[in-house]
Coordinates of C-alpha atoms and ligand atoms in Angstrom, one line a residue:
M1 CA -63.6 -54.2 83.7
L2 CA -61.9 -54.5 80.3
N3 CA -60.7 -51.0 78.8
L4 CA -61.3 -50.8 75.0
L5 CA -58.2 -48.7 74.6
N6 CA -55.7 -51.7 75.4
L7 CA -57.3 -53.8 72.1
D8 CA -56.1 -52.8 68.4
R9 CA -58.5 -53.6 65.6
Q10 CA -57.4 -57.6 65.6
G11 CA -58.3 -57.2 69.5
L12 CA -61.1 -55.8 69.0
S13 CA -62.5 -58.0 66.6
S14 CA -61.6 -61.2 68.8
F15 CA -63.5 -59.3 71.9
F16 CA -67.1 -58.6 69.5
I17 CA -66.2 -62.5 68.5
K18 CA -66.0 -64.0 71.8
L19 CA -69.7 -61.8 72.8
G20 CA -71.1 -63.7 69.5
E21 CA -71.2 -60.5 67.9
K22 CA -70.1 -59.6 64.0
P23 CA -66.4 -58.7 64.1
F24 CA -67.0 -55.2 62.1
H25 CA -68.3 -53.7 65.1
A26 CA -64.6 -53.7 65.8
T27 CA -64.4 -51.0 62.6
Q28 CA -67.2 -48.8 64.4
V29 CA -66.0 -48.6 67.7
M30 CA -62.6 -48.1 66.6
K31 CA -63.3 -45.2 64.5
W32 CA -65.7 -43.7 67.1
I33 CA -63.0 -43.7 69.9
H34 CA -60.0 -42.9 68.1
Q35 CA -61.0 -40.6 64.8
Q36 CA -64.0 -39.2 66.6
G37 CA -62.8 -39.0 70.3
V38 CA -66.1 -40.6 71.4
L39 CA -65.9 -42.3 74.9
D40 CA -69.4 -42.6 75.7
F41 CA -70.8 -45.8 74.3
D42 CA -74.5 -44.4 74.3
A43 CA -73.2 -41.7 71.4
M44 CA -72.4 -44.3 69.3
T45 CA -75.2 -44.5 67.2
N46 CA -74.4 -47.2 64.6
L47 CA -74.7 -49.8 67.3
S48 CA -77.7 -50.8 68.3
K49 CA -79.1 -50.0 71.7
A50 CA -78.7 -53.7 73.0
L51 CA -75.0 -54.0 72.2
R52 CA -74.5 -50.7 73.9
L53 CA -76.2 -51.6 77.0
R54 CA -73.9 -54.8 77.0
L55 CA -71.0 -53.0 76.5
K56 CA -71.4 -50.7 79.1
E57 CA -72.1 -53.6 81.7
I58 CA -68.6 -55.3 81.0
A59 CA -65.9 -52.6 79.2
C60 CA -65.1 -49.1 79.5
I61 CA -63.1 -46.8 77.8
S62 CA -61.4 -44.7 80.4
L63 CA -58.4 -42.3 80.0
P64 CA -55.8 -41.1 82.6
Q65 CA -56.6 -38.0 84.5
V66 CA -54.7 -34.6 83.4
D67 CA -53.0 -33.0 86.7
M68 CA -51.0 -30.5 84.9
L69 CA -50.6 -28.7 82.1
Q70 CA -47.7 -26.7 81.3
T71 CA -47.0 -24.7 78.1
S72 CA -43.2 -23.2 77.2
Q73 CA -42.8 -20.1 76.1
D74 CA -41.6 -21.5 72.3
G75 CA -45.1 -23.6 72.5
T76 CA -44.0 -26.6 73.5
R77 CA -46.5 -28.4 75.8
K78 CA -46.1 -30.8 78.7
W79 CA -49.0 -32.5 80.4
L80 CA -48.8 -34.9 83.6
L81 CA -51.2 -37.9 83.4
Q82 CA -52.4 -39.5 86.5
L83 CA -52.6 -43.3 85.7
D84 CA -53.1 -44.4 89.7
N85 CA -52.4 -43.4 93.0
D86 CA -48.9 -44.0 92.7
N87 CA -48.1 -43.5 89.1
S88 CA -47.8 -40.3 86.9
I89 CA -46.3 -40.0 83.7
E90 CA -45.2 -37.1 81.2
M91 CA -45.9 -36.4 77.6
V92 CA -44.7 -33.6 75.5
F93 CA -46.1 -31.9 72.2
I94 CA -43.6 -29.9 70.4
P95 CA -45.0 -27.6 67.5
F96 CA -43.7 -27.3 64.4
D97 CA -45.6 -24.6 62.0
A98 CA -49.3 -25.7 62.2
R99 CA -48.5 -29.3 63.5
G100 CA -46.2 -31.1 65.8
T101 CA -44.9 -34.1 67.3
L102 CA -45.9 -35.8 70.5
C103 CA -43.1 -37.5 72.6
I104 CA -44.9 -40.5 74.5
S105 CA -43.5 -42.2 77.6
S106 CA -44.2 -46.1 77.9
Q107 CA -42.6 -46.8 81.1
V108 CA -43.3 -45.4 85.0
G109 CA -39.9 -44.4 85.2
C110 CA -37.1 -46.2 83.6
A111 CA -34.8 -49.3 84.7
L112 CA -31.5 -48.5 82.7
D113 CA -30.0 -46.2 85.0
C114 CA -28.3 -44.0 82.2
R115 CA -26.4 -41.4 84.4
F116 CA -27.4 -38.2 82.6
C117 CA -31.3 -39.0 82.7
A118 CA -33.6 -37.7 84.6
T119 CA -36.2 -40.1 83.9
G120 CA -33.4 -43.0 84.8
Q121 CA -32.3 -41.7 88.3
Q122 CA -35.7 -41.7 89.7
G123 CA -35.9 -45.6 89.6
F124 CA -38.3 -47.8 87.8
N125 CA -41.8 -48.8 88.8
R126 CA -43.9 -50.7 86.1
N127 CA -44.6 -50.6 82.1
L128 CA -47.4 -48.9 80.8
S129 CA -50.3 -50.8 79.5
V130 CA -51.6 -50.6 75.6
A131 CA -54.3 -48.2 76.8
E132 CA -51.9 -45.6 78.8
I133 CA -49.8 -45.7 75.8
I134 CA -52.4 -44.9 73.3
A135 CA -54.0 -42.5 76.0
Q136 CA -51.1 -40.1 75.3
L137 CA -52.1 -39.8 71.4
W138 CA -55.9 -39.8 72.0
L139 CA -55.4 -36.8 75.1
A140 CA -53.2 -34.7 72.9
E141 CA -54.5 -35.3 69.3
H142 CA -58.1 -34.8 70.6
T143 CA -57.5 -31.7 72.8
L144 CA -55.4 -29.7 70.4
R145 CA -57.9 -30.7 67.7
A146 CA -60.8 -29.2 69.5
E147 CA -58.4 -25.7 70.4
Q148 CA -57.2 -25.5 66.8
K149 CA -60.7 -26.6 65.1
S150 CA -58.2 -28.5 62.9
E151 CA -58.8 -32.1 61.6
R152 CA -55.3 -33.2 62.2
A153 CA -52.9 -31.9 65.3
I154 CA -50.2 -34.5 65.3
N155 CA -48.6 -35.4 62.5
S156 CA -45.5 -37.5 64.0
I157 CA -44.8 -39.7 67.1
V158 CA -41.2 -40.0 69.3
M159 CA -41.3 -43.2 71.3
M160 CA -38.9 -41.0 73.6
G161 CA -40.6 -40.2 76.5
M162 CA -39.8 -41.8 80.0
G163 CA -38.7 -45.4 79.8
E164 CA -37.3 -47.6 77.5
P165 CA -39.9 -48.9 75.1
L166 CA -37.7 -51.7 73.9
T167 CA -38.4 -53.4 77.4
N168 CA -42.1 -53.3 77.2
F169 CA -42.0 -54.5 73.9
N170 CA -45.7 -55.9 73.0
N171 CA -48.0 -53.2 74.6
V172 CA -45.7 -50.6 72.9
V173 CA -45.9 -52.3 69.5
T174 CA -49.7 -52.9 69.9
A175 CA -49.7 -49.5 70.5
M176 CA -47.6 -48.1 67.7
N177 CA -50.2 -50.4 65.7
L178 CA -52.8 -48.5 66.6
M179 CA -51.2 -45.4 65.7
M180 CA -51.0 -46.6 62.2
D181 CA -54.3 -48.0 61.6
D182 CA -56.3 -46.2 58.9
L183 CA -59.3 -46.5 61.2
S184 CA -57.4 -44.8 63.9
Y185 CA -55.1 -42.2 63.4
G186 CA -53.3 -43.6 60.1
L187 CA -49.7 -42.0 60.9
S188 CA -47.7 -43.9 58.7
R189 CA -44.6 -45.9 59.9
R190 CA -42.1 -43.2 58.7
R191 CA -43.8 -41.1 61.1
I192 CA -43.0 -42.9 64.1
T193 CA -39.5 -43.1 65.8
L194 CA -38.8 -45.6 68.7
S195 CA -35.9 -44.5 70.4
T196 CA -33.5 -47.5 72.2
A197 CA -30.6 -47.2 74.3
G198 CA -30.1 -50.6 72.5
I199 CA -31.8 -54.0 73.7
V200 CA -30.4 -56.0 70.8
P201 CA -32.7 -58.9 70.7
A202 CA -35.6 -56.7 70.9
M203 CA -34.3 -54.7 67.7
R204 CA -34.6 -58.0 65.7
R205 CA -37.9 -58.4 66.9
L206 CA -38.9 -54.9 65.9
R207 CA -37.8 -55.6 62.2
E208 CA -39.5 -58.3 61.5
Q209 CA -42.7 -57.1 63.7
C210 CA -43.1 -53.4 63.4
P211 CA -40.1 -51.6 61.5
V212 CA -40.6 -47.7 62.4
N213 CA -37.9 -45.5 62.4
L214 CA -35.1 -46.3 64.6
A215 CA -32.9 -44.1 66.9
V216 CA -30.1 -45.5 69.0
S217 CA -29.2 -43.6 71.9
L218 CA -25.4 -44.2 71.3
H219 CA -23.4 -41.2 73.4
A220 CA -20.0 -42.7 73.5
P221 CA -17.9 -44.1 70.4
N222 CA -16.0 -47.2 72.7
D223 CA -17.5 -49.5 75.2
A224 CA -15.5 -48.1 78.5
L225 CA -17.1 -44.7 78.3
R226 CA -20.3 -46.1 77.0
D227 CA -20.0 -48.7 80.2
Q228 CA -20.6 -45.6 82.5
L229 CA -23.0 -43.7 80.8
V230 CA -25.0 -46.4 79.4
P231 CA -25.1 -48.9 81.8
I232 CA -27.2 -51.6 79.5
N233 CA -23.5 -51.5 77.3
K234 CA -22.2 -53.9 79.8
K235 CA -25.1 -56.3 78.4
Y236 CA -25.0 -55.3 74.9
P237 CA -21.7 -53.8 73.9
L238 CA -20.9 -51.8 70.9
D239 CA -20.1 -54.6 68.9
Q240 CA -23.3 -56.6 69.5
L241 CA -25.2 -52.9 68.8
M242 CA -23.7 -52.3 65.6
A243 CA -24.3 -55.6 64.2
A244 CA -28.1 -55.3 65.4
C245 CA -28.0 -51.9 63.9
R246 CA -26.6 -53.2 60.5
A247 CA -29.2 -55.7 60.5
Y248 CA -32.1 -53.4 61.0
T249 CA -31.2 -51.5 58.1
K250 CA -30.3 -54.5 55.9
G251 CA -32.4 -55.1 52.3
K252 CA -34.3 -51.8 53.2
P253 CA -33.0 -49.4 50.6
G254 CA -33.8 -45.8 52.1
R255 CA -33.6 -46.7 55.7
Q256 CA -31.4 -44.8 58.3
I257 CA -30.5 -45.0 61.8
T258 CA -30.9 -42.0 63.8
F259 CA -28.0 -42.0 66.2
E260 CA -28.6 -39.9 69.1
Y261 CA -25.4 -38.5 70.9
I262 CA -25.5 -36.5 73.9
M263 CA -22.8 -33.7 74.3
L264 CA -21.6 -33.9 77.9
K265 CA -18.6 -31.3 78.7
E266 CA -15.4 -33.2 78.8
V267 CA -16.6 -36.2 79.0
N268 CA -17.7 -37.4 75.2
D269 CA -17.2 -34.0 73.2
S270 CA -13.5 -33.9 71.8
T271 CA -12.1 -34.4 68.5
A272 CA -10.5 -37.8 69.2
H273 CA -14.2 -39.0 70.6
A274 CA -15.5 -37.7 66.9
R275 CA -13.2 -39.3 64.9
A276 CA -13.8 -42.4 67.2
L277 CA -17.5 -42.2 66.1
I278 CA -16.7 -42.1 62.7
K279 CA -15.0 -45.4 62.7
L280 CA -17.7 -46.8 64.7
L281 CA -20.5 -46.1 62.2
K282 CA -18.5 -46.9 59.0
G283 CA -20.8 -48.7 56.7
I284 CA -24.0 -48.0 58.2
P285 CA -26.6 -45.7 56.8
A286 CA -26.5 -43.0 59.6
K287 CA -27.9 -39.8 60.5
I288 CA -26.4 -38.2 63.9
N289 CA -28.6 -36.3 66.3
L290 CA -26.0 -34.1 68.8
I291 CA -28.5 -33.2 71.7
P292 CA -27.2 -30.6 74.1
F293 CA -27.4 -31.9 77.5
N294 CA -30.1 -30.8 79.5
H295 CA -29.8 -30.1 83.0
F296 CA -31.9 -31.6 85.7
S297 CA -31.3 -31.4 89.5
H298 CA -28.8 -33.5 91.4
S299 CA -27.1 -34.1 87.9
S300 CA -23.1 -33.2 88.1
Y301 CA -22.8 -33.0 84.3
Q302 CA -22.6 -30.1 82.0
C303 CA -23.2 -29.3 78.8
A304 CA -20.5 -29.1 76.1
T305 CA -19.5 -25.8 75.1
P306 CA -21.1 -24.2 71.6
E307 CA -17.8 -24.1 70.0
A308 CA -16.9 -28.1 71.4
I309 CA -20.5 -28.9 69.6
E310 CA -19.8 -27.2 66.7
N311 CA -16.4 -28.6 66.4
F312 CA -17.6 -32.3 67.0
R313 CA -20.4 -31.4 64.0
D314 CA -17.9 -30.2 61.8
I315 CA -15.7 -33.4 62.2
L316 CA -18.3 -35.6 61.6
M317 CA -19.9 -33.5 58.5
Q318 CA -16.6 -33.3 57.0
A319 CA -16.6 -37.2 57.1
G320 CA -19.4 -37.4 55.3
L321 CA -22.0 -38.2 58.0
L322 CA -25.4 -36.2 58.1
T323 CA -25.4 -34.5 61.6
V324 CA -27.7 -31.9 63.3
T325 CA -27.6 -30.2 66.8
R326 CA -31.0 -31.0 68.1
K327 CA -32.5 -27.8 69.2
T328 CA -33.4 -27.5 72.9
R329 CA -37.2 -27.3 73.2
G330 CA -39.3 -26.7 76.3
D331 CA -36.5 -26.7 78.6
D332 CA -38.2 -23.5 80.9
I333 CA -40.8 -26.5 82.0
D334 CA -38.4 -29.1 82.3
A335 CA -39.9 -30.6 79.0
A336 CA -36.6 -31.3 77.0
C337 CA -35.0 -34.6 76.5
G338 CA -34.1 -36.4 79.6
Q339 CA -36.0 -34.1 82.1
L340 CA -39.1 -35.9 82.3
A341 CA -39.8 -37.4 85.8
G342 CA -43.4 -37.4 86.2
I343 CA -44.1 -39.0 89.6
V344 CA -43.4 -42.5 90.6
R345 CA -44.0 -43.5 94.2
R346 CA -43.1 -46.8 94.2
R347 CA -39.7 -48.2 93.1
K348 CA -38.7 -51.7 91.6
N349 CA -35.3 -51.9 90.0
T350 CA -35.4 -54.6 87.9
I351 CA -37.6 -54.7 84.4
Ligands
LIG1 N1 -34.9 -45.0 76.5 C1 -34.8 -44.3 75.4 C2 -36.0 -43.4 75.3 C3 -35.5 -42.2 76.2 S1 -34.7 -41.1 76.1 C4 -33.5 -44.3 74.7 O1 -32.4 -44.5 75.7 O2 -33.3 -44.0 73.7 C5 -34.9 -40.2 74.8 C6 -33.1 -39.7 74.3 O3 -32.9 -38.2 75.7 C7 -31.7 -40.4 74.5 O4 -31.4 -40.4 73.8 C8 -31.8 -39.9 75.8 O5 -30.3 -40.6 75.9 C9 -31.8 -38.6 75.9 N2 -31.5 -37.8 77.2 C10 -31.6 -38.4 78.2 N3 -31.3 -37.2 79.3 C11 -30.8 -36.4 78.7 C12 -30.5 -35.1 79.0 N4 -30.2 -34.8 80.5 N5 -30.3 -34.4 78.2 C13 -30.3 -34.6 77.0 N6 -30.9 -35.8 76.6 C14 -30.8 -36.5 77.4

């Protein structure tokens, strides 16, 4: 049965046309599902009874099951969502004042095998469907709205949960189109950030098809070190990655790339590394996010000392690079960057 959560505005219009119905029903159904949070066809009162009956026969609107919800001392929340018998994923809501940011997963596990990441260490099973991606926003938005009795709960999205979003390109782009559509969540392009470990050809396609904010997980200023930490670097080394970053910002005034840099003790945190980073980023409109390493079981890395992080930041700032140290949120419930694991019962190690 077709899950209507898989369809964006265009997909829903074609669906109704194929049924021999008027395409404007797409507008009505999108509003019911995404704006009103209605999943029951019978409650869609502006559709004729006959159409509702027909929809019930051939389609469904189905969400993953919420297996667990944990709340951190700092208000961060983590949901464990069961997709099917073999797979569960996690998503995280990070509140700031009245509203907040939702961190969304794009795959079950991850195939990239970054050495410092819990998701990478568990292996990869499969891509998420459009429905499984947008359902994360649906669940968080409508749960929080009901709880807070507010009209709006989530005002920004980061595609930074489990998985590499650019290796699930089509589904991620369709889901982001739904996030931005005025008939559903109406989030502006600037309120969505996609984080990638550097899938160079897909970065070019993203600029053409859905140019949201881009964050790049850099983590090392030279190929020798980056090959070890982020193995996809062997396929797309730094000269290619930097060229793709330049191309992403070209001709779009005001656009900056956020470079994420995890701070690992005595691995990538020295003054020399900071200087090399400044050289590497020359000429690219950049903002730098230093991420203190978050520990997970079986990891042999340690977080850089606060002094090393401060020193690193000072050197970058003195060179005129806007640098922010990311505040760790939700680590008491393993909801911080790199700690998401979910459940991957079956592993495939290819994308
Ligand atoms: N695959 C994408 C998005 C997922 S990870 C990417 O690589 O960008 C989101 C961010 O968390 C990335 O910058 C990632 O490198 C970082 N991260 C992974 N493990 C971490 C850890 N243990 N501590 C801190 N940050 C981590």
